[in-house]
PDB file of C-alpha atoms and ligand atoms in Angstrom:
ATOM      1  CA  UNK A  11     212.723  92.300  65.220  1.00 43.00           C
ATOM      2  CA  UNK A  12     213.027  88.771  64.738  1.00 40.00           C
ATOM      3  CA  UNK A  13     209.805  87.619  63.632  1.00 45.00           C
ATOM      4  CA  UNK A  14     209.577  84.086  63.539  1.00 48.00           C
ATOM      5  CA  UNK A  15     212.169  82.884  63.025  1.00 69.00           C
ATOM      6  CA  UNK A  16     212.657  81.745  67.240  1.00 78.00           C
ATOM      7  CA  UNK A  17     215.521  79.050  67.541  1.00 84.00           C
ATOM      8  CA  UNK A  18     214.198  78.629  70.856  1.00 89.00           C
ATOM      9  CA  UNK A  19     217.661  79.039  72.291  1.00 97.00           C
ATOM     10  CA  UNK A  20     218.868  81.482  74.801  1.00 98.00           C
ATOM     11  CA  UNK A  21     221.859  84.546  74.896  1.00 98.00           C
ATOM     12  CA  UNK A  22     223.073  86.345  77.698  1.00 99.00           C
ATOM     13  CA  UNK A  23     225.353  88.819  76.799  1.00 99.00           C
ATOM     14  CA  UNK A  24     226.933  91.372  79.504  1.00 99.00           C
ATOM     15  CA  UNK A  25     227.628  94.865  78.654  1.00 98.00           C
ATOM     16  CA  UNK A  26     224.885  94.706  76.449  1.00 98.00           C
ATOM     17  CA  UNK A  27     223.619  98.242  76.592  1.00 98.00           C
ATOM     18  CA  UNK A  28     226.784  99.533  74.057  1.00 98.00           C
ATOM     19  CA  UNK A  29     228.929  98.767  71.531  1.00 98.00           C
ATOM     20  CA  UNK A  30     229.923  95.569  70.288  1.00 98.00           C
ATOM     21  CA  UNK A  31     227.037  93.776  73.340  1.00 98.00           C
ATOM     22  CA  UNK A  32     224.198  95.839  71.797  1.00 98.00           C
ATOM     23  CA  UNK A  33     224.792  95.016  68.125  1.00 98.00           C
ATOM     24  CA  UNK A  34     225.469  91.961  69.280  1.00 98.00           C
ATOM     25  CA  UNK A  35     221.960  91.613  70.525  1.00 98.00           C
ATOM     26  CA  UNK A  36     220.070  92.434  67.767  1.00 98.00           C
ATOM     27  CA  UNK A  37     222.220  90.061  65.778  1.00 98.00           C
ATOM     28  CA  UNK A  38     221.285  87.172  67.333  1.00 98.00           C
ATOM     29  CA  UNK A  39     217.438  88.197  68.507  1.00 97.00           C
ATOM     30  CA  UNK A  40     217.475  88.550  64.725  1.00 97.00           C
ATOM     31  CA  UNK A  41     218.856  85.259  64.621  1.00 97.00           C
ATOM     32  CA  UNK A  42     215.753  83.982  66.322  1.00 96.00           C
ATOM     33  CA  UNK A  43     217.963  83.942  69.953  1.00 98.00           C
ATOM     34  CA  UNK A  44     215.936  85.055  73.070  1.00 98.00           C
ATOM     35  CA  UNK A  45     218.282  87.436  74.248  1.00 98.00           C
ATOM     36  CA  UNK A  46     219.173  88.248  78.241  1.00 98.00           C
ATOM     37  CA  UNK A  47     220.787  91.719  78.235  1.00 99.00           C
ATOM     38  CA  UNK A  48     222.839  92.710  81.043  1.00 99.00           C
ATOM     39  CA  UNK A  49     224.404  95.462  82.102  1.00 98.00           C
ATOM     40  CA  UNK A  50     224.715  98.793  84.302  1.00 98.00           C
ATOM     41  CA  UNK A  51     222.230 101.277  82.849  1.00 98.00           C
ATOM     42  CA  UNK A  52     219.179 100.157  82.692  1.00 98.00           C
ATOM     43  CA  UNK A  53     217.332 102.621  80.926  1.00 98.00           C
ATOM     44  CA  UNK A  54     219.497 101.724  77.652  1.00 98.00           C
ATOM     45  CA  UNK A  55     218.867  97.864  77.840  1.00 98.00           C
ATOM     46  CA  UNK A  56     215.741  98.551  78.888  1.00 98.00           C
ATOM     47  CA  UNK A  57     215.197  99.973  75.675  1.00 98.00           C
ATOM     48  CA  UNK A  58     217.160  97.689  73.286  1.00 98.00           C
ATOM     49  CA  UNK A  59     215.121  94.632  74.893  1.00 98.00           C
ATOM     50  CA  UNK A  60     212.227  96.496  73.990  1.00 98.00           C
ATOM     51  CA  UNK A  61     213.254  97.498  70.591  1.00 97.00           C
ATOM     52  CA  UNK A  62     214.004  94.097  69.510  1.00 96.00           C
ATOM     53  CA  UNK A  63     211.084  91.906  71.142  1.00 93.00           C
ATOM     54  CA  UNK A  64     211.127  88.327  70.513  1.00 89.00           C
ATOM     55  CA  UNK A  65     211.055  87.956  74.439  1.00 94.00           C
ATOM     56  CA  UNK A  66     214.210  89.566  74.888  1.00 97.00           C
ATOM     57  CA  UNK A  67     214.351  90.885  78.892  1.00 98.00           C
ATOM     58  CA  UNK A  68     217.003  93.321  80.388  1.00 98.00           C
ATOM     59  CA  UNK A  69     218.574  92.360  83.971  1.00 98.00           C
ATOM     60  CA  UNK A  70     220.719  95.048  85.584  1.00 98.00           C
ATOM     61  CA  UNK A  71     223.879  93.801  86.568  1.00 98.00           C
ATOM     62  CA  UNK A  72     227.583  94.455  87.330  1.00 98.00           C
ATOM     63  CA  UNK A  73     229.585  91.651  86.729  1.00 98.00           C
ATOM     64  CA  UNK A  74     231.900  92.734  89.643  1.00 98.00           C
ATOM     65  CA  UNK A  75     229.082  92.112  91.920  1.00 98.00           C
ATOM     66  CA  UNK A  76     228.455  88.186  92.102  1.00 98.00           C
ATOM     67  CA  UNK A  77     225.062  88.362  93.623  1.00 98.00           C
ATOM     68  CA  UNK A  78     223.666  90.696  90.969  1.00 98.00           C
ATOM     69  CA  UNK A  79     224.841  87.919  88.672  1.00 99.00           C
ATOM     70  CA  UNK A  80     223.680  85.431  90.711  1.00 99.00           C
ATOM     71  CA  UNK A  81     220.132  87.125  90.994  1.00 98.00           C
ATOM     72  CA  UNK A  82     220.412  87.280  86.864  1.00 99.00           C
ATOM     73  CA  UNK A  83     220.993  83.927  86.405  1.00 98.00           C
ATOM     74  CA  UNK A  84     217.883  82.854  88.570  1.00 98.00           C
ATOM     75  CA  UNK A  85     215.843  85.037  86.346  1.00 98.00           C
ATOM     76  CA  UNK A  86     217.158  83.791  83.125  1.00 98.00           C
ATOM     77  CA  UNK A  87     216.594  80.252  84.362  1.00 98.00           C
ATOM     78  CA  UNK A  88     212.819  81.164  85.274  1.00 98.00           C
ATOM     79  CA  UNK A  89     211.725  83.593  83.099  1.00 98.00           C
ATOM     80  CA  UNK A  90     213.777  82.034  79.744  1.00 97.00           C
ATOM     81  CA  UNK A  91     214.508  78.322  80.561  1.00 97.00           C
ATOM     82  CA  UNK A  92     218.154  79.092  81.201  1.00 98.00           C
ATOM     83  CA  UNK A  93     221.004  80.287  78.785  1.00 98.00           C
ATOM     84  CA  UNK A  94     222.686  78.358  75.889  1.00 98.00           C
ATOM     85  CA  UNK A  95     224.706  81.112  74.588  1.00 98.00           C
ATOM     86  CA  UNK A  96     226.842  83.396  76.729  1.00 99.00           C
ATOM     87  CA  UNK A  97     228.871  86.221  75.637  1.00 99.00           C
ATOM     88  CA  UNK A  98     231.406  87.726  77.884  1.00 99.00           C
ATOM     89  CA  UNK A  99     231.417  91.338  76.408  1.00 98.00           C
ATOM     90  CA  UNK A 100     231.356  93.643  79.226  1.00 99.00           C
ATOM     91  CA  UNK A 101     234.344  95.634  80.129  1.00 98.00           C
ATOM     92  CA  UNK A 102     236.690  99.070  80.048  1.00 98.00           C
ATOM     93  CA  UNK A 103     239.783 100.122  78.155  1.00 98.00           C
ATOM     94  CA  UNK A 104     241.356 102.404  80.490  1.00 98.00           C
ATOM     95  CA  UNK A 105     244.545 102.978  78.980  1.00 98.00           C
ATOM     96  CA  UNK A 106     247.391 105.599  80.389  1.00 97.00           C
ATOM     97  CA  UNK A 107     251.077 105.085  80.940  1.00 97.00           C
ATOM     98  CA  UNK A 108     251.688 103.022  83.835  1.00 97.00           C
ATOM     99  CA  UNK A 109     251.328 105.513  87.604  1.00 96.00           C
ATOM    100  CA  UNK A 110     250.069 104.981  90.790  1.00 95.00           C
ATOM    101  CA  UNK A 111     247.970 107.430  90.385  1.00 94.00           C
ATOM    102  CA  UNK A 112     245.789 105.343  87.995  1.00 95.00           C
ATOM    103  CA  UNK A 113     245.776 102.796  90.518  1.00 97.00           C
ATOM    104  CA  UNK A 114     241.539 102.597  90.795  1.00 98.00           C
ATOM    105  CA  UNK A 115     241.879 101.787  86.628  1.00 98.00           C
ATOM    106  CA  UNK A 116     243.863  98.924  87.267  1.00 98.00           C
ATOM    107  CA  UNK A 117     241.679  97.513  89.732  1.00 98.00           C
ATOM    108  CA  UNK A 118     238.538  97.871  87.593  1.00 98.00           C
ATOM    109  CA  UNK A 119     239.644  96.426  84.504  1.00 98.00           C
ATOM    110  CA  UNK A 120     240.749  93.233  86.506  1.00 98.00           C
ATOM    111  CA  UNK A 121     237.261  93.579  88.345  1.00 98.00           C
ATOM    112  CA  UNK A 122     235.236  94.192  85.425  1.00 98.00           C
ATOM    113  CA  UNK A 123     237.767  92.609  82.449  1.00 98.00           C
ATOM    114  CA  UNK A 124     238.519  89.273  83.668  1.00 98.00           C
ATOM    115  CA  UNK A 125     237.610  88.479  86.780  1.00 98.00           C
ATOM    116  CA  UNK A 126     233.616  89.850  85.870  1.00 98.00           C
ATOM    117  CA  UNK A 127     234.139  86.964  82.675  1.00 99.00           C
ATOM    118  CA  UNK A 128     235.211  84.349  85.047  1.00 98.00           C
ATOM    119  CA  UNK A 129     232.268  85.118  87.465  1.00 99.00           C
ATOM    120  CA  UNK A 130     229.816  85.290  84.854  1.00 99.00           C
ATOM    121  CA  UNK A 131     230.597  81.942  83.860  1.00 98.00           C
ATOM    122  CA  UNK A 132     231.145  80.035  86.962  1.00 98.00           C
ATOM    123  CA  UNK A 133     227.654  81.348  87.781  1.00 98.00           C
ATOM    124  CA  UNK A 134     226.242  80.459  84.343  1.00 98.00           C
ATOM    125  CA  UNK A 135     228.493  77.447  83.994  1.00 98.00           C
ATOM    126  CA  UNK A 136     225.204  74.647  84.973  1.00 98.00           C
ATOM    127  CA  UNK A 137     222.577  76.774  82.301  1.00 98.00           C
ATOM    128  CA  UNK A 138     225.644  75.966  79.620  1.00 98.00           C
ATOM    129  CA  UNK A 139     226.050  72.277  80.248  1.00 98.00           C
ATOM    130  CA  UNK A 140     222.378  71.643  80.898  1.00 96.00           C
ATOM    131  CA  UNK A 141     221.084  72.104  77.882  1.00 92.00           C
ATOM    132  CA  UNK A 142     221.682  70.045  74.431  1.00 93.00           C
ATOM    133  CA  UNK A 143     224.859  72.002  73.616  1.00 96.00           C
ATOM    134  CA  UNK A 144     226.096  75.386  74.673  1.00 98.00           C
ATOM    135  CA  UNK A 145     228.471  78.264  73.934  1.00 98.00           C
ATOM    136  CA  UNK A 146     230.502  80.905  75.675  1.00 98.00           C
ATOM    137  CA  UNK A 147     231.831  83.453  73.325  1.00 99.00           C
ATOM    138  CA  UNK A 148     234.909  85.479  75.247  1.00 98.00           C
ATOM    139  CA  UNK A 149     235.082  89.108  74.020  1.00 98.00           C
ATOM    140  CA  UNK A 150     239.164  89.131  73.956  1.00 98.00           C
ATOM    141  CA  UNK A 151     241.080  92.015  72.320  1.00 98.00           C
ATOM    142  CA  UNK A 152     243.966  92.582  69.754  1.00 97.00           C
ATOM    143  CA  UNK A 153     245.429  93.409  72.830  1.00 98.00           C
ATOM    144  CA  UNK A 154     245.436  89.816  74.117  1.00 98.00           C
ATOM    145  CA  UNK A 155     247.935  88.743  71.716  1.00 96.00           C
ATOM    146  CA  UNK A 156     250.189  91.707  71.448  1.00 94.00           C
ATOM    147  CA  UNK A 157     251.434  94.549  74.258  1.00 95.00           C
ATOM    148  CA  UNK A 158     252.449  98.342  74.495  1.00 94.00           C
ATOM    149  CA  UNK A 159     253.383 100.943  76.111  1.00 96.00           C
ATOM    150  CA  UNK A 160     250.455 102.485  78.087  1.00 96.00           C
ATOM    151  CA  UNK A 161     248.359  99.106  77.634  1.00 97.00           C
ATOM    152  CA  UNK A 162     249.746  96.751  80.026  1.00 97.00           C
ATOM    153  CA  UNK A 163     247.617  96.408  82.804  1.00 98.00           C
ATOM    154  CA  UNK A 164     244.268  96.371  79.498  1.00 98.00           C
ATOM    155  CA  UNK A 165     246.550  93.845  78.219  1.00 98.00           C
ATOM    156  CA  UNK A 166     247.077  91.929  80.828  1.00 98.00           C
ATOM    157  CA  UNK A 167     243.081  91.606  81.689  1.00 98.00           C
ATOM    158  CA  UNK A 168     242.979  90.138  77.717  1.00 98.00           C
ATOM    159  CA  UNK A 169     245.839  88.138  77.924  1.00 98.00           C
ATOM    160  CA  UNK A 170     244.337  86.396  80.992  1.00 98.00           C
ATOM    161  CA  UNK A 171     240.882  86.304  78.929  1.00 98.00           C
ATOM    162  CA  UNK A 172     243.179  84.299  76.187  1.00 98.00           C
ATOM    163  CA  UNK A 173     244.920  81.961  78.248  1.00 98.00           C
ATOM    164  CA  UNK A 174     241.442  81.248  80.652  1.00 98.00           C
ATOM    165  CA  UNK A 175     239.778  80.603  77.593  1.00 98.00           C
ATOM    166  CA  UNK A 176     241.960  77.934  75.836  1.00 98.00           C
ATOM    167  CA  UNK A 177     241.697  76.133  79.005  1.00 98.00           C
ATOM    168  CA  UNK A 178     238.284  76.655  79.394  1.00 98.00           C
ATOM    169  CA  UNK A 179     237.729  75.224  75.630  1.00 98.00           C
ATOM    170  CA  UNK A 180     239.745  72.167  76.929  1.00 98.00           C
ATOM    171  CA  UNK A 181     237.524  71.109  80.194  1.00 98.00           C
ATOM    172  CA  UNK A 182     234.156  71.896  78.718  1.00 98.00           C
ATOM    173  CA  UNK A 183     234.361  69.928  75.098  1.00 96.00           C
ATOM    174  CA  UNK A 184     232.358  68.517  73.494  1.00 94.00           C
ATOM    175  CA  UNK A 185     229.371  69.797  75.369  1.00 97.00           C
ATOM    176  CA  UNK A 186     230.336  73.335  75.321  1.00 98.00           C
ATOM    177  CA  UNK A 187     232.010  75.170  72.818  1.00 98.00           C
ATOM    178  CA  UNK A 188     234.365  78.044  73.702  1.00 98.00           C
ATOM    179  CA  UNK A 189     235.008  80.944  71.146  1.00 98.00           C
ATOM    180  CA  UNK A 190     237.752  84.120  72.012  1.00 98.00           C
ATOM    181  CA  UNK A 191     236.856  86.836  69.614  1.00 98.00           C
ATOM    182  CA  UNK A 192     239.569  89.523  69.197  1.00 98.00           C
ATOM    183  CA  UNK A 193     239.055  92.510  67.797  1.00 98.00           C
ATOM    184  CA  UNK A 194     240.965  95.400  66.920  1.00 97.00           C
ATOM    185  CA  UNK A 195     239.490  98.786  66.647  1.00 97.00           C
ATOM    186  CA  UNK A 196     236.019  98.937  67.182  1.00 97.00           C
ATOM    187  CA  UNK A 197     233.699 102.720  66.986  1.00 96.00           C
ATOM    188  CA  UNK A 198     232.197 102.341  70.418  1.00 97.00           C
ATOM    189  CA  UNK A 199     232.192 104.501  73.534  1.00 96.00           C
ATOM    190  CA  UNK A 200     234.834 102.428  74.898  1.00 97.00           C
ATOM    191  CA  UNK A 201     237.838 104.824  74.149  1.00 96.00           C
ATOM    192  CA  UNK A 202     235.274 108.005  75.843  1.00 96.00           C
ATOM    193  CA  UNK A 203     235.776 106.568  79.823  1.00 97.00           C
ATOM    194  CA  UNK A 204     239.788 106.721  79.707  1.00 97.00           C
ATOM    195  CA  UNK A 205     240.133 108.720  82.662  1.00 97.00           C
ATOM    196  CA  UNK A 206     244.052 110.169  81.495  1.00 96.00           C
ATOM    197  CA  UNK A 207     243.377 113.074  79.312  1.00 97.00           C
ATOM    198  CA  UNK A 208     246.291 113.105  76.728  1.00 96.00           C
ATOM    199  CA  UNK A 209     245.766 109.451  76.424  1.00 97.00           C
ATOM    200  CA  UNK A 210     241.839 109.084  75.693  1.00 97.00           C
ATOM    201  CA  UNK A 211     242.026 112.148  72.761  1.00 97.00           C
ATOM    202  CA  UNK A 212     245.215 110.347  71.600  1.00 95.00           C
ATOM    203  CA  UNK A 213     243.078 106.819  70.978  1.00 95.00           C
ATOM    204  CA  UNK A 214     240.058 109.079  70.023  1.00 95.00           C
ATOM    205  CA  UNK A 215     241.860 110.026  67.139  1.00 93.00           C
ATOM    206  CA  UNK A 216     242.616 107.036  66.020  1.00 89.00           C
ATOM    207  CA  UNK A 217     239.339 105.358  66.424  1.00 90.00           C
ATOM    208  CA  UNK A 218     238.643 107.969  64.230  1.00 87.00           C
ATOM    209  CA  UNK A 219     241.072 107.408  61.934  1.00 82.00           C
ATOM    210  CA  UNK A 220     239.856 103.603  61.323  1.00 76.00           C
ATOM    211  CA  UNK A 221     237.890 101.509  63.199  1.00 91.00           C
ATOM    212  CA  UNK A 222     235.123  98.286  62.147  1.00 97.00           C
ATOM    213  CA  UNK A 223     231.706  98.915  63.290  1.00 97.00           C
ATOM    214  CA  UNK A 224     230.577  96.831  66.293  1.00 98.00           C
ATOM    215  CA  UNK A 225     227.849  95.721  64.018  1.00 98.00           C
ATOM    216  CA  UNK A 226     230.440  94.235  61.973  1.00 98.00           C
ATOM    217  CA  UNK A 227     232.016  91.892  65.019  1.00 98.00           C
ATOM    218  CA  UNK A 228     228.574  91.128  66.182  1.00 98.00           C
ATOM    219  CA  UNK A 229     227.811  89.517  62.668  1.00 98.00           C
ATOM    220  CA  UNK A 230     230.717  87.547  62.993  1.00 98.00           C
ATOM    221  CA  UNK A 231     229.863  86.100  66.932  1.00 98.00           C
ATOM    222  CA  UNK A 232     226.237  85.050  65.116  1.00 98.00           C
ATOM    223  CA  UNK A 233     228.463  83.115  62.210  1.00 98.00           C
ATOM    224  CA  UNK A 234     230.505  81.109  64.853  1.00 98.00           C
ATOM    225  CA  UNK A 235     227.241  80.262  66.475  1.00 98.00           C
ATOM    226  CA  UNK A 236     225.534  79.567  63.440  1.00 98.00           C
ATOM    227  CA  UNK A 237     227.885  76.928  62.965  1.00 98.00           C
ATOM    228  CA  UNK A 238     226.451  73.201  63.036  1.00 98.00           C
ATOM    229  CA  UNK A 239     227.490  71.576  66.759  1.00 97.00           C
ATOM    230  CA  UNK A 240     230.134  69.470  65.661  1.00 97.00           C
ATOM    231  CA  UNK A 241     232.407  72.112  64.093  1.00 98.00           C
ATOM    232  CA  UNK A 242     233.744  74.854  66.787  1.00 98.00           C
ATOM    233  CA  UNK A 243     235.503  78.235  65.983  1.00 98.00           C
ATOM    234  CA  UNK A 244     238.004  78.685  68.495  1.00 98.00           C
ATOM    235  CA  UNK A 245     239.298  81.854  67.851  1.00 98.00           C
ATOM    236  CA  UNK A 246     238.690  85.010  65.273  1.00 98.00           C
ATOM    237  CA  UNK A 247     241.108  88.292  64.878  1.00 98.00           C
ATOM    238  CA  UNK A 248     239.358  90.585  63.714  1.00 97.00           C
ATOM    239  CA  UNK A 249     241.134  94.136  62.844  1.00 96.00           C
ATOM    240  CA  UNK A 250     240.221  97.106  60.580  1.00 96.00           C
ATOM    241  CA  UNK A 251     241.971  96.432  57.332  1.00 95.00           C
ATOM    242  CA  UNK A 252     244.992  98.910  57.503  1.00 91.00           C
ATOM    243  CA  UNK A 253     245.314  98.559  61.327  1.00 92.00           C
ATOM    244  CA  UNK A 254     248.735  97.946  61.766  1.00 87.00           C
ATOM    245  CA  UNK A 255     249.567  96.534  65.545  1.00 84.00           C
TER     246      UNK A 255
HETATM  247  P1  LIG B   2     231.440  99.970  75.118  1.00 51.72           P
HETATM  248  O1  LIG B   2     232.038 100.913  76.093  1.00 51.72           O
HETATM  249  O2  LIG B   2     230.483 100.488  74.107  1.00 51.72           O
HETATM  250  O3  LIG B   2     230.744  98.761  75.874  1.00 51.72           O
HETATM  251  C1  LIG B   2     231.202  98.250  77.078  1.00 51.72           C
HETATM  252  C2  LIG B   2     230.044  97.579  77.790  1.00 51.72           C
HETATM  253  O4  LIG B   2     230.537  97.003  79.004  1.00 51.72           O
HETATM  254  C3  LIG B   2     228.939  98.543  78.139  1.00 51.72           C
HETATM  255  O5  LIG B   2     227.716  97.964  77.760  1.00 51.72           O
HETATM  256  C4  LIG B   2     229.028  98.668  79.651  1.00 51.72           C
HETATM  257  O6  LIG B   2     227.707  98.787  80.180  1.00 51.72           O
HETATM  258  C5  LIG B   2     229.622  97.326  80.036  1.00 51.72           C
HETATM  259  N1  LIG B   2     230.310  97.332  81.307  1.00 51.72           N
HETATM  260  C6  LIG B   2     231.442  97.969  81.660  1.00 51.72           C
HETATM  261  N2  LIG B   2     231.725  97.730  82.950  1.00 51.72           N
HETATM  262  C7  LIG B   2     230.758  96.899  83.412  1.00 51.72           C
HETATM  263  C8  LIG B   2     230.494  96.296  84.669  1.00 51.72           C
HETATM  264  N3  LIG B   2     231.283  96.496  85.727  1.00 51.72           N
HETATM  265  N4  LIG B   2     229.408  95.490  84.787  1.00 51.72           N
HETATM  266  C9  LIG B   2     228.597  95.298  83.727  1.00 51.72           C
HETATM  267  N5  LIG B   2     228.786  95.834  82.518  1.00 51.72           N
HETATM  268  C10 LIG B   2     229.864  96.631  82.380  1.00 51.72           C
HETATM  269  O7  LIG B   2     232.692  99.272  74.401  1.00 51.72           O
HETATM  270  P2  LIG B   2     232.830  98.022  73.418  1.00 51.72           P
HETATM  271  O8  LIG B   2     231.534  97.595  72.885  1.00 51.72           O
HETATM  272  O9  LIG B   2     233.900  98.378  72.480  1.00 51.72           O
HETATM  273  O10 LIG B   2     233.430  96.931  74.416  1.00 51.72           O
HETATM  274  C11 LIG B   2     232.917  95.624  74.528  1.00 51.72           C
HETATM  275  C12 LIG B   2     234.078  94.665  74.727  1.00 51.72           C
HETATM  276  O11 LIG B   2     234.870  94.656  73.549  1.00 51.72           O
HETATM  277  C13 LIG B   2     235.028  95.016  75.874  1.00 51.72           C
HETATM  278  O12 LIG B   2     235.358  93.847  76.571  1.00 51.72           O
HETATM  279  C14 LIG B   2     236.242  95.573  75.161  1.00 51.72           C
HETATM  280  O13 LIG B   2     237.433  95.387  75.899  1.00 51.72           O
HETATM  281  C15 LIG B   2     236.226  94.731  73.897  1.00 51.72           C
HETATM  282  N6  LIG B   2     236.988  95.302  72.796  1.00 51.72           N
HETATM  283  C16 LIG B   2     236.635  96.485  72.211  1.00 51.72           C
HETATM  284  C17 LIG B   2     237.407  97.026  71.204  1.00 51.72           C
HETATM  285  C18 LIG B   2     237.107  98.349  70.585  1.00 51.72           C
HETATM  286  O14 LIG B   2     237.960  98.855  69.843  1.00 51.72           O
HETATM  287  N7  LIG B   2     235.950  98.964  70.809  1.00 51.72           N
HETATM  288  C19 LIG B   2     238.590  96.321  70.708  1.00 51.72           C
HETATM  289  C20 LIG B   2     238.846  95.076  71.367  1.00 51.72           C
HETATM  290  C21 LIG B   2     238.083  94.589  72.354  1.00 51.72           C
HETATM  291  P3  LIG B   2     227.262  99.656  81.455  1.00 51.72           P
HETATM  292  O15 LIG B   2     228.176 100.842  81.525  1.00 51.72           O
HETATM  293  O16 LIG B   2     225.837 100.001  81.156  1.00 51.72           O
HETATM  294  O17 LIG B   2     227.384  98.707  82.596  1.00 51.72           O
END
């Protein structure tokens, strides 16, 4: 719970019912952020809004569906004044070696990866530059900067993130500041929906094996947003200490 401590300002994060969006949440409602929570399941941001208060509402939404995003960005605007923060969190991981039989992976972490960031932000884009200063935070990956095999098509949805971003940070300045966080391995459910068998115990064991707690990033997004307006953080790697690649 936040308390009092209410900044007044507003956060929409998507994918905010797991992981990294979820402790991300209660960072910043504990930062005295009203917090927007989107995602899929309901019942599980229905219960983190709940949890941590401080006006904090939960919108269901797929950010490969534009007019669920649409319809969440008319309630933020009415029920919370519109957003000042947003953090482009939601996505999968569904590694495998590269087959055409994986071919419905592919297409949903483009849909849900990169182009569900890019339509959460077009859609969002007047909230951000309405205000007296806003800030999108793009959930990136290690895997943005780097590339192997059984990755690529993961990669490629981070990559795009990067290079999106850093052109993103140029057109919206000073009004706007633009922040890629990349992180390496994170304990989350995210490894649990690879659909290729040998693959998702493979990267189960090594999320095992070493991994940062998504409490841990989401500390770190409420630092770079903590930061007065006219200094920006454009860009934190973030990795478990003996994570080599
Ligand atoms: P989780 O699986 O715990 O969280 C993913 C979130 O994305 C869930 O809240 C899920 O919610 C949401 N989501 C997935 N698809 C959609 C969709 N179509 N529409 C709306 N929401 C969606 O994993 P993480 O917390 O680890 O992942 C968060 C981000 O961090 C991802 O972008 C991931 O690529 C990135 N990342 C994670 C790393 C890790 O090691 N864990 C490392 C590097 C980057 P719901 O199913 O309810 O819709």
């Amino acid at each position: 719970m936040s308390g009092n401590k209410s900044t007044g300002r507003v956060a929409v994060i998507t994918g905010a019912s797991s992981g990294i969006g979820a402790a991300t949440a209660r960072a910043l409602a504990a930062d005295g952020y009203l917090v927007a929570l989107l995602a899929r399941r309901l019942d599980r941001i229905e219960a983190i809004a709940s949890e941590i208060g401080n006006g904090s509402i939960a919108i269901q939404a797929d950010v490969t569906d534009r007019d669920q995003l649409v319809a969440a960005a008319r309630r933020v605007q009415d029920e919370l004044g519109g957003a000042d923060v947003l953090v482009n969190n939601a996505g999968v991981m569904l590694l495998g070696p590269f087959s055409a039989a994986r071919s419905e992976d592919y297409r949903r972490m483009v849909e849900a990866n990169l182009l569900g960031a890019i339509t959460t932000t077009e859609v969002f884009l007047d909230q951000l530059t309405g205000g007296d200063g806003g800030d999108l935070i793009n959930i990136s990956s290690v895997a943005g900067r780097s590339a192997r095999a059984g990755n690529g098509v993961y990669a490629a949805t981070k990559w795009g993130i990067n290079g999106w971003s850093e052109s993103l940070r140029q057109e919206l300045l000073p009004g706007v500041r633009v922040t890629l966080i990349e992180p390496g391995v994170v304990d989350t459910e995210l490894p649990s929906h690879i659909t290729d068998t040998a693959t998702r115990e493979a990267v189960q064991k090594s999320y095992d094996v070493a991994a940062v707690k998504p409490e841990e990033v989401a500390e770190i997004i409420a630092f770079v947003l903590s930061r007065p307006r006219h200094l920006a953080i454009n860009e934190v790697l973030i990795r478990p200490a003996d994570q080599l690649g």
